[in-house]
């Protein structure tokens, strides 16, 4: 609390003169009549009592007036003189609430619980008289603001009795006896925010304990502790240059004993304060989007045409019938288009206007028909507008069902993954490549006919690598085959099959003309078996690395195509994969 | 023209089938599995610890690629397909009422990516009777085998007789 030497006549004279001069410079101006000086303090704190842990919230809103009269006789006291003095709150509007508490006593013998509760009201702290402000001796205390130091002092006890409390009950756990009853109190006991220095030290702040006021030390300003008379006079004479209005900040503190189960009292707090013109004004009903949550994922249904429904839900505070009704007329939900999908609000929500459902504002939006382009999926914005102004924007993600067949273009027998990954160039599917579902497997090619890769049902699934093969002789061993999933598995399949095509195109004509070039029948010439893909294989054995079974004659050909899967050159783009499941679906992405 | 293609396709499949060795327990153990054994209600395959791995789909398990050395049961009545890049091995139930007695095994190999043709081979494996020695009986298809196993199919008749004989022995 500021304690300035009394105002002498000389000081007053200087103030009057300098007040006029200072106004010409950049300075703190008086508030307008319709937005007077006021303050708001919001405190959220965590407490523990008998092992019962819970939070308490206090919100104070208060107007501020000069403590000294604004007019003496017929002389108006200049603004600078008012700033050099102290402002005080004639009343405080408060909202006190708790979520209650729960927990177990430190000896683990009793579980304790207290329900939540709340109190709100207005406390009169005093009134302005001809000689200045006088504090109500029967009131709960005082709340002052000194803009030069700057300092807020709330020597105030609000609902510091049984009224602001809920029953705290402790019950013995099985195997133990005893129980207890007390009260979980959530009244306000005071607060001090001031400059670090003689009147506020870290020790003062850290002495905070059960039922003590909150003490917050902030960095001092040049007028917090003037060091000499000249500085002091400068602060007073040019108070409008040195006053700190608006004055706001936030401070958090955690007790070093917060995790101690035997600790009683406060565990942590966060205080937010604001002093400004109009800061004491109570806002109207607040609205907050609770559904969709940020990054929520939506996938079109597999029906044809595919549909997708987005449900909107906004919370109104306070959720009274009046405020819900008032906000219903002000709020609109909005969402971006999904390509050419038909967008239709529920008849109860024309244009995104919400309906009232319990304590919430809700709406439904339906999209029909999947978009044509892969890029039309992905991140979209959901907005909550109040009076036409966007108050909240939440990103959501739109996916297509990977294995369904309800895309709007191409062949209806192609699954969505094939259509969109080919259209969007997601993983290297060429425009000429086709889907052959009935065939089974990952994919195949017909190099004797064309250069087309036929992708099959396992194409977008998981590859079977790594695989180890051993020649059991001087040709050594190989580790081959890709390990990709989803789009990467497709890219590996394409790489594999295009290598078969390359091998066929490189060697087949020569071998057909002279079969002796390929005595082991693996479709690679003896010369190629020495170098192709950096692998040396036996020109007299079609299956040097013992793939076995069906590959007894094609093993050396196949093993090279599995090798190139691991040296993948085909690009794939996880950020363009909008399949569900796919690279971007959560919590379990599929691929790459 | 279409008929020509069908005939050509049949020739390719038949030729491939004729050239391939029969699908026996020995062949499967040499080329696919470390071991293949059976109980009265399931076939149990143990995968090798090196070489080819398979995408295993069907049955009661989620689809997955087998781990080396893994053991996988195939319950009577299930359809399970083990796929590799160009080949697959499919275990499917026999027709009712002998659907739990064993499996039709279909082995496919598609060599078109190598410039070759497609081949398909079949075998029937009968599970051991409850209480009988844990031996699998592999039956090779008769001439003119129809994989749909209609009642008139000679292979189906042969399977029925084997099951009936085994039942008689069990009594």
PDB file of N, CA and C in Angstrom, chain A residues 1-82:
ATOM      1  N   UNK A   1       0.852  -1.190   0.000  1.00  0.00           N
ATOM      2  CA  UNK A   1       0.000   0.000   0.000  1.00  0.00           C
ATOM      3  C   UNK A   1       0.883   1.233   0.000  1.00  0.00           C
ATOM      4  N   UNK A   2       0.572   2.202  -0.837  1.00  0.00           N
ATOM      5  CA  UNK A   2       1.403   3.406  -0.912  1.00  0.00           C
ATOM      6  C   UNK A   2       1.231   4.257   0.333  1.00  0.00           C
ATOM      7  N   UNK A   3       2.326   4.864   0.774  1.00  0.00           N
ATOM      8  CA  UNK A   3       2.242   5.745   1.927  1.00  0.00           C
ATOM      9  C   UNK A   3       3.080   6.975   1.610  1.00  0.00           C
ATOM     10  N   UNK A   4       2.453   7.898   0.942  1.00  0.00           N
ATOM     11  CA  UNK A   4       3.172   9.059   0.440  1.00  0.00           C
ATOM     12  C   UNK A   4       3.138  10.182   1.469  1.00  0.00           C
ATOM     13  N   UNK A   5       4.196  11.002   1.473  1.00  0.00           N
ATOM     14  CA  UNK A   5       4.170  12.166   2.352  1.00  0.00           C
ATOM     15  C   UNK A   5       2.963  13.018   2.020  1.00  0.00           C
ATOM     16  N   UNK A   6       2.427  13.689   2.988  1.00  0.00           N
ATOM     17  CA  UNK A   6       1.216  14.501   2.784  1.00  0.00           C
ATOM     18  C   UNK A   6       1.419  15.580   1.743  1.00  0.00           C
ATOM     19  N   UNK A   7       0.341  15.947   1.088  1.00  0.00           N
ATOM     20  CA  UNK A   7       0.435  16.932   0.008  1.00  0.00           C
ATOM     21  C   UNK A   7       0.535  18.338   0.604  1.00  0.00           C
ATOM     22  N   UNK A   8       1.610  18.944   0.307  1.00  0.00           N
ATOM     23  CA  UNK A   8       1.779  20.321   0.771  1.00  0.00           C
ATOM     24  C   UNK A   8       1.148  21.253  -0.243  1.00  0.00           C
ATOM     25  N   UNK A   9       0.982  22.458   0.147  1.00  0.00           N
ATOM     26  CA  UNK A   9       0.395  23.443  -0.771  1.00  0.00           C
ATOM     27  C   UNK A   9       1.253  23.614  -1.999  1.00  0.00           C
ATOM     28  N   UNK A  10       2.597  23.561  -1.778  1.00  0.00           N
ATOM     29  CA  UNK A  10       3.541  23.715  -2.895  1.00  0.00           C
ATOM     30  C   UNK A  10       3.379  22.555  -3.879  1.00  0.00           C
ATOM     31  N   UNK A  11       3.300  21.406  -3.297  1.00  0.00           N
ATOM     32  CA  UNK A  11       3.132  20.222  -4.157  1.00  0.00           C
ATOM     33  C   UNK A  11       1.855  20.341  -4.978  1.00  0.00           C
ATOM     34  N   UNK A  12       0.783  20.752  -4.321  1.00  0.00           N
ATOM     35  CA  UNK A  12      -0.500  20.893  -4.990  1.00  0.00           C
ATOM     36  C   UNK A  12      -0.401  21.900  -6.124  1.00  0.00           C
ATOM     37  N   UNK A  13       0.310  23.014  -5.862  1.00  0.00           N
ATOM     38  CA  UNK A  13       0.482  24.050  -6.873  1.00  0.00           C
ATOM     39  C   UNK A  13       1.252  23.499  -8.081  1.00  0.00           C
ATOM     40  N   UNK A  14       2.320  22.812  -7.759  1.00  0.00           N
ATOM     41  CA  UNK A  14       3.130  22.223  -8.836  1.00  0.00           C
ATOM     42  C   UNK A  14       2.301  21.243  -9.663  1.00  0.00           C
ATOM     43  N   UNK A  15       1.480  20.497  -8.969  1.00  0.00           N
ATOM     44  CA  UNK A  15       0.640  19.515  -9.666  1.00  0.00           C
ATOM     45  C   UNK A  15      -0.300  20.192 -10.648  1.00  0.00           C
ATOM     46  N   UNK A  16      -0.950  21.274 -10.158  1.00  0.00           N
ATOM     47  CA  UNK A  16      -1.895  21.984 -11.015  1.00  0.00           C
ATOM     48  C   UNK A  16      -1.197  22.505 -12.252  1.00  0.00           C
ATOM     49  N   UNK A  17      -0.014  23.129 -12.030  1.00  0.00           N
ATOM     50  CA  UNK A  17       0.715  23.689 -13.177  1.00  0.00           C
ATOM     51  C   UNK A  17       1.193  22.590 -14.129  1.00  0.00           C
ATOM     52  N   UNK A  18       1.866  21.640 -13.531  1.00  0.00           N
ATOM     53  CA  UNK A  18       2.458  20.591 -14.374  1.00  0.00           C
ATOM     54  C   UNK A  18       1.395  19.728 -15.022  1.00  0.00           C
ATOM     55  N   UNK A  19       0.261  19.603 -14.387  1.00  0.00           N
ATOM     56  CA  UNK A  19      -0.823  18.813 -14.948  1.00  0.00           C
ATOM     57  C   UNK A  19      -1.192  19.293 -16.324  1.00  0.00           C
ATOM     58  N   UNK A  20      -1.279  20.578 -16.474  1.00  0.00           N
ATOM     59  CA  UNK A  20      -1.631  21.140 -17.772  1.00  0.00           C
ATOM     60  C   UNK A  20      -0.544  20.857 -18.797  1.00  0.00           C
ATOM     61  N   UNK A  21       0.712  21.026 -18.311  1.00  0.00           N
ATOM     62  CA  UNK A  21       1.829  20.837 -19.231  1.00  0.00           C
ATOM     63  C   UNK A  21       1.933  19.360 -19.667  1.00  0.00           C
ATOM     64  N   UNK A  22       1.764  18.504 -18.713  1.00  0.00           N
ATOM     65  CA  UNK A  22       1.933  17.085 -19.031  1.00  0.00           C
ATOM     66  C   UNK A  22       0.884  16.583 -20.008  1.00  0.00           C
ATOM     67  N   UNK A  23      -0.297  17.217 -19.956  1.00  0.00           N
ATOM     68  CA  UNK A  23      -1.355  16.757 -20.842  1.00  0.00           C
ATOM     69  C   UNK A  23      -0.986  16.895 -22.311  1.00  0.00           C
ATOM     70  N   UNK A  24      -0.102  17.834 -22.565  1.00  0.00           N
ATOM     71  CA  UNK A  24       0.307  18.047 -23.957  1.00  0.00           C
ATOM     72  C   UNK A  24       1.167  16.896 -24.464  1.00  0.00           C
ATOM     73  N   UNK A  25       1.744  16.150 -23.542  1.00  0.00           N
ATOM     74  CA  UNK A  25       2.586  15.046 -23.963  1.00  0.00           C
ATOM     75  C   UNK A  25       1.805  13.731 -23.894  1.00  0.00           C
ATOM     76  N   UNK A  26       2.439  12.659 -24.375  1.00  0.00           N
ATOM     77  CA  UNK A  26       1.778  11.347 -24.317  1.00  0.00           C
ATOM     78  C   UNK A  26       1.592  10.957 -22.862  1.00  0.00           C
ATOM     79  N   UNK A  27       0.384  10.719 -22.502  1.00  0.00           N
ATOM     80  CA  UNK A  27       0.141  10.509 -21.078  1.00  0.00           C
ATOM     81  C   UNK A  27      -1.088   9.630 -20.872  1.00  0.00           C
ATOM     82  N   UNK A  28      -1.249   9.189 -19.623  1.00  0.00           N
ATOM     83  CA  UNK A  28      -2.436   8.400 -19.262  1.00  0.00           C
ATOM     84  C   UNK A  28      -3.611   9.364 -19.168  1.00  0.00           C
ATOM     85  N   UNK A  29      -4.639   9.070 -19.949  1.00  0.00           N
ATOM     86  CA  UNK A  29      -5.813   9.958 -19.974  1.00  0.00           C
ATOM     87  C   UNK A  29      -6.892   9.425 -19.026  1.00  0.00           C
ATOM     88  N   UNK A  30      -7.754  10.332 -18.551  1.00  0.00           N
ATOM     89  CA  UNK A  30      -8.880   9.855 -17.741  1.00  0.00           C
ATOM     90  C   UNK A  30      -9.817   8.997 -18.592  1.00  0.00           C
ATOM     91  N   UNK A  31     -10.515   8.110 -17.950  1.00  0.00           N
ATOM     92  CA  UNK A  31     -11.467   7.263 -18.679  1.00  0.00           C
ATOM     93  C   UNK A  31     -12.709   8.087 -19.048  1.00  0.00           C
ATOM     94  N   UNK A  32     -13.408   7.643 -20.060  1.00  0.00           N
ATOM     95  CA  UNK A  32     -14.631   8.335 -20.450  1.00  0.00           C
ATOM     96  C   UNK A  32     -15.753   8.000 -19.461  1.00  0.00           C
ATOM     97  N   UNK A  33     -16.800   8.816 -19.507  1.00  0.00           N
ATOM     98  CA  UNK A  33     -17.897   8.635 -18.549  1.00  0.00           C
ATOM     99  C   UNK A  33     -18.581   7.273 -18.699  1.00  0.00           C
ATOM    100  N   UNK A  34     -18.673   6.779 -19.949  1.00  0.00           N
ATOM    101  CA  UNK A  34     -19.378   5.504 -20.141  1.00  0.00           C
ATOM    102  C   UNK A  34     -18.469   4.288 -19.974  1.00  0.00           C
ATOM    103  N   UNK A  35     -17.204   4.518 -19.768  1.00  0.00           N
ATOM    104  CA  UNK A  35     -16.268   3.388 -19.550  1.00  0.00           C
ATOM    105  C   UNK A  35     -15.302   3.798 -18.450  1.00  0.00           C
ATOM    106  N   UNK A  36     -15.788   3.822 -17.254  1.00  0.00           N
ATOM    107  CA  UNK A  36     -14.976   4.339 -16.163  1.00  0.00           C
ATOM    108  C   UNK A  36     -13.920   3.326 -15.738  1.00  0.00           C
ATOM    109  N   UNK A  37     -12.977   3.834 -14.925  1.00  0.00           N
ATOM    110  CA  UNK A  37     -11.874   2.984 -14.486  1.00  0.00           C
ATOM    111  C   UNK A  37     -12.412   1.850 -13.601  1.00  0.00           C
ATOM    112  N   UNK A  38     -11.927   0.686 -13.833  1.00  0.00           N
ATOM    113  CA  UNK A  38     -12.373  -0.457 -13.048  1.00  0.00           C
ATOM    114  C   UNK A  38     -11.369  -1.584 -13.136  1.00  0.00           C
ATOM    115  N   UNK A  39     -11.641  -2.634 -12.438  1.00  0.00           N
ATOM    116  CA  UNK A  39     -10.693  -3.742 -12.424  1.00  0.00           C
ATOM    117  C   UNK A  39     -11.366  -5.095 -12.377  1.00  0.00           C
ATOM    118  N   UNK A  40     -10.577  -6.075 -12.759  1.00  0.00           N
ATOM    119  CA  UNK A  40     -11.047  -7.461 -12.693  1.00  0.00           C
ATOM    120  C   UNK A  40      -9.876  -8.317 -12.206  1.00  0.00           C
ATOM    121  N   UNK A  41     -10.144  -9.139 -11.227  1.00  0.00           N
ATOM    122  CA  UNK A  41      -9.123 -10.068 -10.729  1.00  0.00           C
ATOM    123  C   UNK A  41      -9.723 -11.471 -10.757  1.00  0.00           C
ATOM    124  N   UNK A  42      -8.966 -12.384 -11.331  1.00  0.00           N
ATOM    125  CA  UNK A  42      -9.439 -13.763 -11.451  1.00  0.00           C
ATOM    126  C   UNK A  42      -8.382 -14.674 -10.830  1.00  0.00           C
ATOM    127  N   UNK A  43      -8.776 -15.468  -9.871  1.00  0.00           N
ATOM    128  CA  UNK A  43      -7.823 -16.340  -9.176  1.00  0.00           C
ATOM    129  C   UNK A  43      -8.310 -17.777  -9.244  1.00  0.00           C
ATOM    130  N   UNK A  44      -7.454 -18.641  -9.744  1.00  0.00           N
ATOM    131  CA  UNK A  44      -7.750 -20.071  -9.711  1.00  0.00           C
ATOM    132  C   UNK A  44      -6.700 -20.710  -8.815  1.00  0.00           C
ATOM    133  N   UNK A  45      -7.132 -21.415  -7.804  1.00  0.00           N
ATOM    134  CA  UNK A  45      -6.154 -21.995  -6.877  1.00  0.00           C
ATOM    135  C   UNK A  45      -6.501 -23.449  -6.566  1.00  0.00           C
ATOM    136  N   UNK A  46      -5.451 -24.197  -6.279  1.00  0.00           N
ATOM    137  CA  UNK A  46      -5.600 -25.618  -5.926  1.00  0.00           C
ATOM    138  C   UNK A  46      -5.261 -25.761  -4.451  1.00  0.00           C
ATOM    139  N   UNK A  47      -6.089 -26.508  -3.732  1.00  0.00           N
ATOM    140  CA  UNK A  47      -5.914 -26.661  -2.291  1.00  0.00           C
ATOM    141  C   UNK A  47      -5.974 -28.131  -1.908  1.00  0.00           C
ATOM    142  N   UNK A  48      -5.460 -28.381  -0.704  1.00  0.00           N
ATOM    143  CA  UNK A  48      -5.564 -29.744  -0.158  1.00  0.00           C
ATOM    144  C   UNK A  48      -5.911 -29.645   1.330  1.00  0.00           C
ATOM    145  N   UNK A  49      -6.865 -30.457   1.720  1.00  0.00           N
ATOM    146  CA  UNK A  49      -7.234 -30.491   3.134  1.00  0.00           C
ATOM    147  C   UNK A  49      -7.556 -31.934   3.494  1.00  0.00           C
ATOM    148  N   UNK A  50      -6.827 -32.479   4.403  1.00  0.00           N
ATOM    149  CA  UNK A  50      -6.972 -33.888   4.791  1.00  0.00           C
ATOM    150  C   UNK A  50      -6.863 -34.819   3.581  1.00  0.00           C
ATOM    151  N   UNK A  51      -5.985 -34.495   2.665  1.00  0.00           N
ATOM    152  CA  UNK A  51      -5.804 -35.318   1.468  1.00  0.00           C
ATOM    153  C   UNK A  51      -6.832 -35.066   0.395  1.00  0.00           C
ATOM    154  N   UNK A  52      -7.811 -34.226   0.704  1.00  0.00           N
ATOM    155  CA  UNK A  52      -8.858 -33.916  -0.270  1.00  0.00           C
ATOM    156  C   UNK A  52      -8.373 -32.760  -1.152  1.00  0.00           C
ATOM    157  N   UNK A  53      -8.248 -33.030  -2.434  1.00  0.00           N
ATOM    158  CA  UNK A  53      -7.694 -32.033  -3.349  1.00  0.00           C
ATOM    159  C   UNK A  53      -8.793 -31.444  -4.218  1.00  0.00           C
ATOM    160  N   UNK A  54      -8.746 -30.153  -4.409  1.00  0.00           N
ATOM    161  CA  UNK A  54      -9.755 -29.523  -5.261  1.00  0.00           C
ATOM    162  C   UNK A  54      -9.367 -28.107  -5.620  1.00  0.00           C
ATOM    163  N   UNK A  55     -10.143 -27.483  -6.465  1.00  0.00           N
ATOM    164  CA  UNK A  55      -9.812 -26.135  -6.923  1.00  0.00           C
ATOM    165  C   UNK A  55     -10.882 -25.136  -6.510  1.00  0.00           C
ATOM    166  N   UNK A  56     -10.430 -23.904  -6.402  1.00  0.00           N
ATOM    167  CA  UNK A  56     -11.311 -22.803  -6.018  1.00  0.00           C
ATOM    168  C   UNK A  56     -11.078 -21.670  -7.021  1.00  0.00           C
ATOM    169  N   UNK A  57     -12.160 -21.010  -7.394  1.00  0.00           N
ATOM    170  CA  UNK A  57     -12.030 -19.915  -8.352  1.00  0.00           C
ATOM    171  C   UNK A  57     -12.729 -18.685  -7.782  1.00  0.00           C
ATOM    172  N   UNK A  58     -12.061 -17.569  -7.912  1.00  0.00           N
ATOM    173  CA  UNK A  58     -12.657 -16.306  -7.458  1.00  0.00           C
ATOM    174  C   UNK A  58     -12.521 -15.285  -8.571  1.00  0.00           C
ATOM    175  N   UNK A  59     -13.604 -14.602  -8.880  1.00  0.00           N
ATOM    176  CA  UNK A  59     -13.564 -13.516  -9.866  1.00  0.00           C
ATOM    177  C   UNK A  59     -14.128 -12.271  -9.191  1.00  0.00           C
ATOM    178  N   UNK A  60     -13.332 -11.222  -9.172  1.00  0.00           N
ATOM    179  CA  UNK A  60     -13.762  -9.954  -8.581  1.00  0.00           C
ATOM    180  C   UNK A  60     -13.832  -8.903  -9.678  1.00  0.00           C
ATOM    181  N   UNK A  61     -14.913  -8.146  -9.688  1.00  0.00           N
ATOM    182  CA  UNK A  61     -15.042  -7.008 -10.617  1.00  0.00           C
ATOM    183  C   UNK A  61     -15.393  -5.787  -9.784  1.00  0.00           C
ATOM    184  N   UNK A  62     -14.689  -4.673 -10.038  1.00  0.00           N
ATOM    185  CA  UNK A  62     -14.895  -3.522  -9.159  1.00  0.00           C
ATOM    186  C   UNK A  62     -14.611  -2.210  -9.894  1.00  0.00           C
ATOM    187  N   UNK A  63     -15.418  -1.195  -9.631  1.00  0.00           N
ATOM    188  CA  UNK A  63     -15.112   0.141 -10.158  1.00  0.00           C
ATOM    189  C   UNK A  63     -14.032   0.776  -9.272  1.00  0.00           C
ATOM    190  N   UNK A  64     -13.309   1.720  -9.818  1.00  0.00           N
ATOM    191  CA  UNK A  64     -12.269   2.416  -9.045  1.00  0.00           C
ATOM    192  C   UNK A  64     -12.499   3.917  -9.123  1.00  0.00           C
ATOM    193  N   UNK A  65     -12.462   4.563  -7.959  1.00  0.00           N
ATOM    194  CA  UNK A  65     -12.620   6.033  -7.916  1.00  0.00           C
ATOM    195  C   UNK A  65     -11.467   6.604  -7.091  1.00  0.00           C
ATOM    196  N   UNK A  66     -11.115   7.875  -7.345  1.00  0.00           N
ATOM    197  CA  UNK A  66     -10.035   8.463  -6.534  1.00  0.00           C
ATOM    198  C   UNK A  66     -10.448   8.480  -5.061  1.00  0.00           C
ATOM    199  N   UNK A  67      -9.500   8.247  -4.211  1.00  0.00           N
ATOM    200  CA  UNK A  67      -9.795   8.207  -2.778  1.00  0.00           C
ATOM    201  C   UNK A  67     -10.027   9.629  -2.236  1.00  0.00           C
ATOM    202  N   UNK A  68      -9.400  10.605  -2.928  1.00  0.00           N
ATOM    203  CA  UNK A  68      -9.580  12.009  -2.527  1.00  0.00           C
ATOM    204  C   UNK A  68     -10.726  12.612  -3.339  1.00  0.00           C
ATOM    205  N   UNK A  69     -11.354  13.682  -2.811  1.00  0.00           N
ATOM    206  CA  UNK A  69     -12.449  14.300  -3.575  1.00  0.00           C
ATOM    207  C   UNK A  69     -11.943  14.832  -4.910  1.00  0.00           C
ATOM    208  N   UNK A  70     -12.810  14.792  -5.915  1.00  0.00           N
ATOM    209  CA  UNK A  70     -12.384  15.267  -7.231  1.00  0.00           C
ATOM    210  C   UNK A  70     -12.560  16.777  -7.359  1.00  0.00           C
ATOM    211  N   UNK A  71     -13.330  17.324  -6.441  1.00  0.00           N
ATOM    212  CA  UNK A  71     -13.516  18.780  -6.428  1.00  0.00           C
ATOM    213  C   UNK A  71     -13.367  19.256  -4.989  1.00  0.00           C
ATOM    214  N   UNK A  72     -12.540  20.256  -4.781  1.00  0.00           N
ATOM    215  CA  UNK A  72     -12.438  20.858  -3.458  1.00  0.00           C
ATOM    216  C   UNK A  72     -12.939  22.298  -3.600  1.00  0.00           C
ATOM    217  N   UNK A  73     -14.027  22.570  -2.919  1.00  0.00           N
ATOM    218  CA  UNK A  73     -14.665  23.879  -3.120  1.00  0.00           C
ATOM    219  C   UNK A  73     -15.155  23.957  -4.545  1.00  0.00           C
ATOM    220  N   UNK A  74     -14.597  24.914  -5.260  1.00  0.00           N
ATOM    221  CA  UNK A  74     -14.983  25.019  -6.670  1.00  0.00           C
ATOM    222  C   UNK A  74     -13.826  24.613  -7.593  1.00  0.00           C
ATOM    223  N   UNK A  75     -12.773  24.114  -6.944  1.00  0.00           N
ATOM    224  CA  UNK A  75     -11.594  23.762  -7.738  1.00  0.00           C
ATOM    225  C   UNK A  75     -11.575  22.266  -8.023  1.00  0.00           C
ATOM    226  N   UNK A  76     -11.509  21.958  -9.302  1.00  0.00           N
ATOM    227  CA  UNK A  76     -11.423  20.539  -9.689  1.00  0.00           C
ATOM    228  C   UNK A  76      -9.990  20.075  -9.488  1.00  0.00           C
ATOM    229  N   UNK A  77      -9.854  18.929  -8.893  1.00  0.00           N
ATOM    230  CA  UNK A  77      -8.513  18.376  -8.690  1.00  0.00           C
ATOM    231  C   UNK A  77      -8.022  17.831 -10.035  1.00  0.00           C
ATOM    232  N   UNK A  78      -6.820  18.265 -10.451  1.00  0.00           N
ATOM    233  CA  UNK A  78      -6.346  17.801 -11.769  1.00  0.00           C
ATOM    234  C   UNK A  78      -6.149  16.274 -11.806  1.00  0.00           C
ATOM    235  N   UNK A  79      -6.222  15.789 -13.011  1.00  0.00           N
ATOM    236  CA  UNK A  79      -6.068  14.346 -13.267  1.00  0.00           C
ATOM    237  C   UNK A  79      -4.729  13.836 -12.747  1.00  0.00           C
ATOM    238  N   UNK A  80      -3.699  14.614 -12.931  1.00  0.00           N
ATOM    239  CA  UNK A  80      -2.375  14.182 -12.474  1.00  0.00           C
ATOM    240  C   UNK A  80      -2.348  14.029 -10.955  1.00  0.00           C
ATOM    241  N   UNK A  81      -3.070  14.891 -10.282  1.00  0.00           N
ATOM    242  CA  UNK A  81      -3.124  14.769  -8.823  1.00  0.00           C
ATOM    243  C   UNK A  81      -3.889  13.514  -8.426  1.00  0.00           C
ATOM    244  N   UNK A  82      -4.921  13.213  -9.195  1.00  0.00           N
ATOM    245  CA  UNK A  82      -5.687  11.990  -8.903  1.00  0.00           C
ATOM    246  C   UNK A  82      -4.813  10.755  -9.116  1.00  0.00           C
TER     247      UNK A  82
END
